[in-house]
PDB file of C-alpha atoms in Angstrom:
ATOM      1  CA  LEU A   1       4.506  12.131  -7.947  1.00  0.00           C
ATOM      2  CA  ASN A   2       7.918  11.147  -8.582  1.00  0.00           C
ATOM      3  CA  TYR A   3       8.749   7.866 -10.077  1.00  0.00           C
ATOM      4  CA  LYS A   4      13.039   7.514 -10.267  1.00  0.00           C
ATOM      5  CA  GLN A   5      14.775   4.138 -10.817  1.00  0.00           C
ATOM      6  CA  LEU A   6      18.488   3.698 -10.593  1.00  0.00           C
ATOM      7  CA  SER A   7      21.317   1.451 -11.676  1.00  0.00           C
ATOM      8  CA  THR A   8      23.539   0.408  -9.024  1.00  0.00           C
ATOM      9  CA  SER A   9      26.599   2.461 -10.430  1.00  0.00           C
ATOM     10  CA  SER A  10      24.716   6.098 -10.999  1.00  0.00           C
ATOM     11  CA  PRO A  11      26.307   7.949  -8.335  1.00  0.00           C
ATOM     12  CA  GLU A  12      22.963   8.612  -6.762  1.00  0.00           C
ATOM     13  CA  TYR A  13      22.384   4.989  -6.014  1.00  0.00           C
ATOM     14  CA  ASP A  14      21.638   4.873  -2.161  1.00  0.00           C
ATOM     15  CA  ASN A  15      20.957   0.775  -3.060  1.00  0.00           C
ATOM     16  CA  VAL A  16      17.143   1.685  -3.401  1.00  0.00           C
ATOM     17  CA  ASP A  17      16.465   0.129  -7.262  1.00  0.00           C
ATOM     18  CA  THR A  18      13.106   1.870  -7.449  1.00  0.00           C
ATOM     19  CA  GLU A  19      10.921   4.759  -5.919  1.00  0.00           C
ATOM     20  CA  LEU A  20       7.678   6.241  -5.997  1.00  0.00           C
ATOM     21  CA  SER A  21       6.416   8.582  -4.005  1.00  0.00           C
ATOM     22  CA  LEU A  22       3.412  11.024  -3.697  1.00  0.00           C
ATOM     23  CA  ASP A  23       2.831  14.056  -1.195  1.00  0.00           C
ATOM     24  CA  THR A  24      -1.007  15.840  -1.714  1.00  0.00           C
ATOM     25  CA  GLU A  25      -2.329  18.729   0.411  1.00  0.00           C
ATOM     26  CA  ASN A  26      -5.460  16.487   0.602  1.00  0.00           C
ATOM     27  CA  ILE A  27      -7.438  13.116   0.051  1.00  0.00           C
ATOM     28  CA  VAL A  28     -10.730  12.495  -0.172  1.00  0.00           C
ATOM     29  CA  VAL A  29     -12.061   9.475  -0.819  1.00  0.00           C
ATOM     30  CA  THR A  30     -15.753   8.482  -0.608  1.00  0.00           C
ATOM     31  CA  ILE A  31     -16.659   4.231  -0.147  1.00  0.00           C
ATOM     32  CA  HIS A  32     -19.879   2.271  -0.695  1.00  0.00           C
ATOM     33  CA  ARG A  33     -19.865  -0.531   2.486  1.00  0.00           C
ATOM     34  CA  PRO A  34     -19.391  -3.612  -0.546  1.00  0.00           C
ATOM     35  CA  THR A  35     -17.112  -1.779  -2.296  1.00  0.00           C
ATOM     36  CA  ILE A  36     -15.049  -2.199   1.558  1.00  0.00           C
ATOM     37  CA  GLY A  37     -15.954  -5.748   1.010  1.00  0.00           C
ATOM     38  CA  SER A  38     -14.563  -6.603  -2.657  1.00  0.00           C
ATOM     39  CA  ILE A  39     -11.512  -4.570  -1.458  1.00  0.00           C
ATOM     40  CA  TRP A  40     -10.834  -6.910   0.914  1.00  0.00           C
ATOM     41  CA  ARG A  41     -11.618  -9.763  -0.957  1.00  0.00           C
ATOM     42  CA  MET A  42      -9.038  -8.558  -4.272  1.00  0.00           C
ATOM     43  CA  TRP A  43      -6.176  -7.823  -0.398  1.00  0.00           C
ATOM     44  CA  GLU A  44      -6.933 -11.835  -0.212  1.00  0.00           C
ATOM     45  CA  GLU A  45      -6.234 -12.547  -3.863  1.00  0.00           C
ATOM     46  CA  ILE A  46      -3.007 -10.217  -4.005  1.00  0.00           C
ATOM     47  CA  LYS A  47      -1.872 -11.805  -0.569  1.00  0.00           C
ATOM     48  CA  ILE A  48      -2.534 -15.524  -2.769  1.00  0.00           C
ATOM     49  CA  VAL A  49      -0.197 -13.850  -5.591  1.00  0.00           C
ATOM     50  CA  LEU A  50       2.298 -12.802  -3.329  1.00  0.00           C
ATOM     51  CA  ALA A  51       2.496 -16.211  -1.742  1.00  0.00           C
ATOM     52  CA  ALA A  52       2.883 -17.918  -5.038  1.00  0.00           C
ATOM     53  CA  PHE A  53       5.613 -15.802  -6.107  1.00  0.00           C
ATOM     54  CA  SER A  54       7.634 -16.611  -2.217  1.00  0.00           C
ATOM     55  CA  THR A  55       8.123 -20.148  -2.857  1.00  0.00           C
ATOM     56  CA  PRO A  56      11.737 -21.070  -2.023  1.00  0.00           C
ATOM     57  CA  LEU A  57      13.705 -21.286  -5.368  1.00  0.00           C
ATOM     58  CA  PRO A  58      15.498 -24.437  -6.575  1.00  0.00           C
ATOM     59  CA  GLU A  59      19.169 -25.131  -5.891  1.00  0.00           C
ATOM     60  CA  GLU A  60      19.470 -25.153  -9.226  1.00  0.00           C
ATOM     61  CA  ILE A  61      18.706 -21.327  -8.980  1.00  0.00           C
ATOM     62  CA  LYS A  62      19.660 -20.746  -6.630  1.00  0.00           C
ATOM     63  CA  LYS A  63      23.693 -21.494  -7.266  1.00  0.00           C
ATOM     64  CA  THR A  64      23.562 -19.557 -10.734  1.00  0.00           C
ATOM     65  CA  PRO A  65      25.703 -16.771 -10.276  1.00  0.00           C
ATOM     66  CA  SER A  66      23.372 -13.920 -11.474  1.00  0.00           C
ATOM     67  CA  PHE A  67      21.342 -14.696  -8.188  1.00  0.00           C
ATOM     68  CA  ASP A  68      23.339 -14.387  -5.375  1.00  0.00           C
ATOM     69  CA  SER A  69      23.893 -10.950  -4.810  1.00  0.00           C
ATOM     70  CA  LEU A  70      20.161 -11.381  -4.174  1.00  0.00           C
ATOM     71  CA  ILE A  71      19.905 -14.262  -2.283  1.00  0.00           C
ATOM     72  CA  ALA A  72      23.073 -13.882  -0.039  1.00  0.00           C
ATOM     73  CA  GLY A  73      25.040 -10.388  -0.106  1.00  0.00           C
ATOM     74  CA  ASP A  74      22.194  -7.745  -0.313  1.00  0.00           C
ATOM     75  CA  SER A  75      19.628  -8.630   2.215  1.00  0.00           C
ATOM     76  CA  ASN A  76      19.781  -4.450   2.555  1.00  0.00           C
ATOM     77  CA  ARG A  77      18.513  -3.783  -1.207  1.00  0.00           C
ATOM     78  CA  VAL A  78      15.478  -2.514  -1.188  1.00  0.00           C
ATOM     79  CA  GLY A  79      14.229  -3.220  -4.681  1.00  0.00           C
ATOM     80  CA  PHE A  80      11.127  -1.028  -5.119  1.00  0.00           C
ATOM     81  CA  LYS A  81      10.031   1.929  -2.551  1.00  0.00           C
ATOM     82  CA  LEU A  82       7.215   3.957  -1.906  1.00  0.00           C
ATOM     83  CA  LEU A  83       6.277   6.152  -0.311  1.00  0.00           C
ATOM     84  CA  LEU A  84       3.018   7.804   0.575  1.00  0.00           C
ATOM     85  CA  HIS A  85       2.207  11.141   2.289  1.00  0.00           C
ATOM     86  CA  PHE A  86      -1.842  12.625   3.079  1.00  0.00           C
ATOM     87  CA  GLU A  87      -1.656  16.109   4.997  1.00  0.00           C
ATOM     88  CA  SER A  88      -4.852  15.421   4.946  1.00  0.00           C
ATOM     89  CA  THR A  89      -6.980  12.240   4.386  1.00  0.00           C
ATOM     90  CA  ILE A  90     -11.316  12.147   4.702  1.00  0.00           C
ATOM     91  CA  ILE A  91     -12.559   8.460   3.718  1.00  0.00           C
ATOM     92  CA  LYS A  92     -16.769   8.511   3.746  1.00  0.00           C
ATOM     93  CA  ALA A  93     -18.230   5.305   3.676  1.00  0.00           C
ATOM     94  CA  PHE A  94     -22.013   4.615   2.726  1.00  0.00           C
ATOM     95  CA  ARG A  95     -24.302   1.366   3.368  1.00  0.00           C
ATOM     96  CA  GLU A  96     -25.506  -0.200   0.408  1.00  0.00           C
ATOM     97  CA  LYS A  97     -29.168   0.700  -0.651  1.00  0.00           C
ATOM     98  CA  ARG A  98     -32.126  -0.837   1.156  1.00  0.00           C
ATOM     99  CA  ALA A  99     -35.937  -1.315   0.707  1.00  0.00           C
ATOM    100  CA  GLY A 100     -37.329   2.458  -0.117  1.00  0.00           C
ATOM    101  CA  GLU A 101     -34.827   4.244   0.695  1.00  0.00           C
ATOM    102  CA  VAL A 102     -33.799   7.638  -1.916  1.00  0.00           C
ATOM    103  CA  GLY A 103     -30.261   7.380  -1.111  1.00  0.00           C
ATOM    104  CA  LEU A 104     -27.019   6.330   0.048  1.00  0.00           C
ATOM    105  CA  GLN A 105     -27.282   6.285   4.125  1.00  0.00           C
ATOM    106  CA  PRO A 106     -23.450   7.399   5.642  1.00  0.00           C
ATOM    107  CA  LEU A 107     -22.121   4.632   7.896  1.00  0.00           C
ATOM    108  CA  PHE A 108     -18.452   6.354   9.325  1.00  0.00           C
ATOM    109  CA  ASP A 109     -16.456   9.296   8.467  1.00  0.00           C
ATOM    110  CA  CYS A 110     -13.188   9.037   8.854  1.00  0.00           C
ATOM    111  CA  TYR A 111     -10.406  11.934  10.137  1.00  0.00           C
ATOM    112  CA  MET A 112      -6.190  11.473   9.606  1.00  0.00           C
ATOM    113  CA  ASP A 113      -3.694  14.189   9.688  1.00  0.00           C
ATOM    114  CA  ASP A 114      -0.663  13.555   8.432  1.00  0.00           C
ATOM    115  CA  LEU A 115      -0.867  10.118   7.385  1.00  0.00           C
ATOM    116  CA  THR A 116       2.486   8.455   5.975  1.00  0.00           C
ATOM    117  CA  LEU A 117       3.824   5.394   4.542  1.00  0.00           C
ATOM    118  CA  ASP A 118       6.799   3.433   3.890  1.00  0.00           C
ATOM    119  CA  MET A 119       7.397   0.704   2.218  1.00  0.00           C
ATOM    120  CA  ARG A 120      10.772  -0.892   1.045  1.00  0.00           C
ATOM    121  CA  GLY A 121      10.119  -4.219  -1.040  1.00  0.00           C
ATOM    122  CA  LYS A 122      13.588  -6.445  -0.544  1.00  0.00           C
ATOM    123  CA  SER A 123      14.845  -9.872  -1.458  1.00  0.00           C
ATOM    124  CA  ALA A 124      13.791 -11.208   1.458  1.00  0.00           C
ATOM    125  CA  ALA A 125      10.390  -9.325   3.259  1.00  0.00           C
ATOM    126  CA  THR A 126       8.295  -6.414   2.579  1.00  0.00           C
ATOM    127  CA  GLU A 127       8.611  -3.684   5.273  1.00  0.00           C
ATOM    128  CA  ILE A 128       5.303  -2.027   6.103  1.00  0.00           C
ATOM    129  CA  ALA A 129       5.483   1.100   8.288  1.00  0.00           C
ATOM    130  CA  ILE A 130       2.277   3.626   8.712  1.00  0.00           C
ATOM    131  CA  ALA A 131       1.889   6.581  10.817  1.00  0.00           C
ATOM    132  CA  LEU A 132      -0.059   9.034  11.068  1.00  0.00           C
ATOM    133  CA  GLY A 133      -1.065  12.658  13.139  1.00  0.00           C
ATOM    134  CA  ASN A 134      -4.683  12.580  14.298  1.00  0.00           C
ATOM    135  CA  LEU A 135      -7.278  10.096  13.846  1.00  0.00           C
ATOM    136  CA  CYS A 136     -11.617  10.784  14.281  1.00  0.00           C
ATOM    137  CA  VAL A 137     -13.155   7.857  12.946  1.00  0.00           C
ATOM    138  CA  THR A 138     -17.385   8.485  13.620  1.00  0.00           C
ATOM    139  CA  ASP A 139     -20.344   6.269  13.430  1.00  0.00           C
ATOM    140  CA  ARG A 140     -22.794   7.589  11.042  1.00  0.00           C
ATOM    141  CA  SER A 141     -25.275   5.138  10.981  1.00  0.00           C
ATOM    142  CA  LEU A 142     -27.294   5.763  14.084  1.00  0.00           C
TER     143      LEU A 142
END
């Protein structure tokens, strides 16, 4: 895990203010189907919050000198950059317990190789790029 926050006056500065990166060999995630729904609802709530923060600025604020570089001149400036790389990712999903069942029943397995996520937050947009080598999803609900 690496974290770097640089001042624009730093000799290392390359138009990125803050960078967080994580590089791992293996990651295994086990989730329960109701958790998937909860994560989806959380994402929907995050989108609402992000939309609230992306409302246009009042004209008085836009005209202040401190915002000039963010709005006009620095469209390529990255405020926050997140880099994730997982050599191998396994996701095991289980459905909810039904009456009379002893344990959780499998729903699906997902295997991914070389998963990479690159997210860059700019003043006017957020860019996300995802790439992966191999993907295998197995239905285990039968």
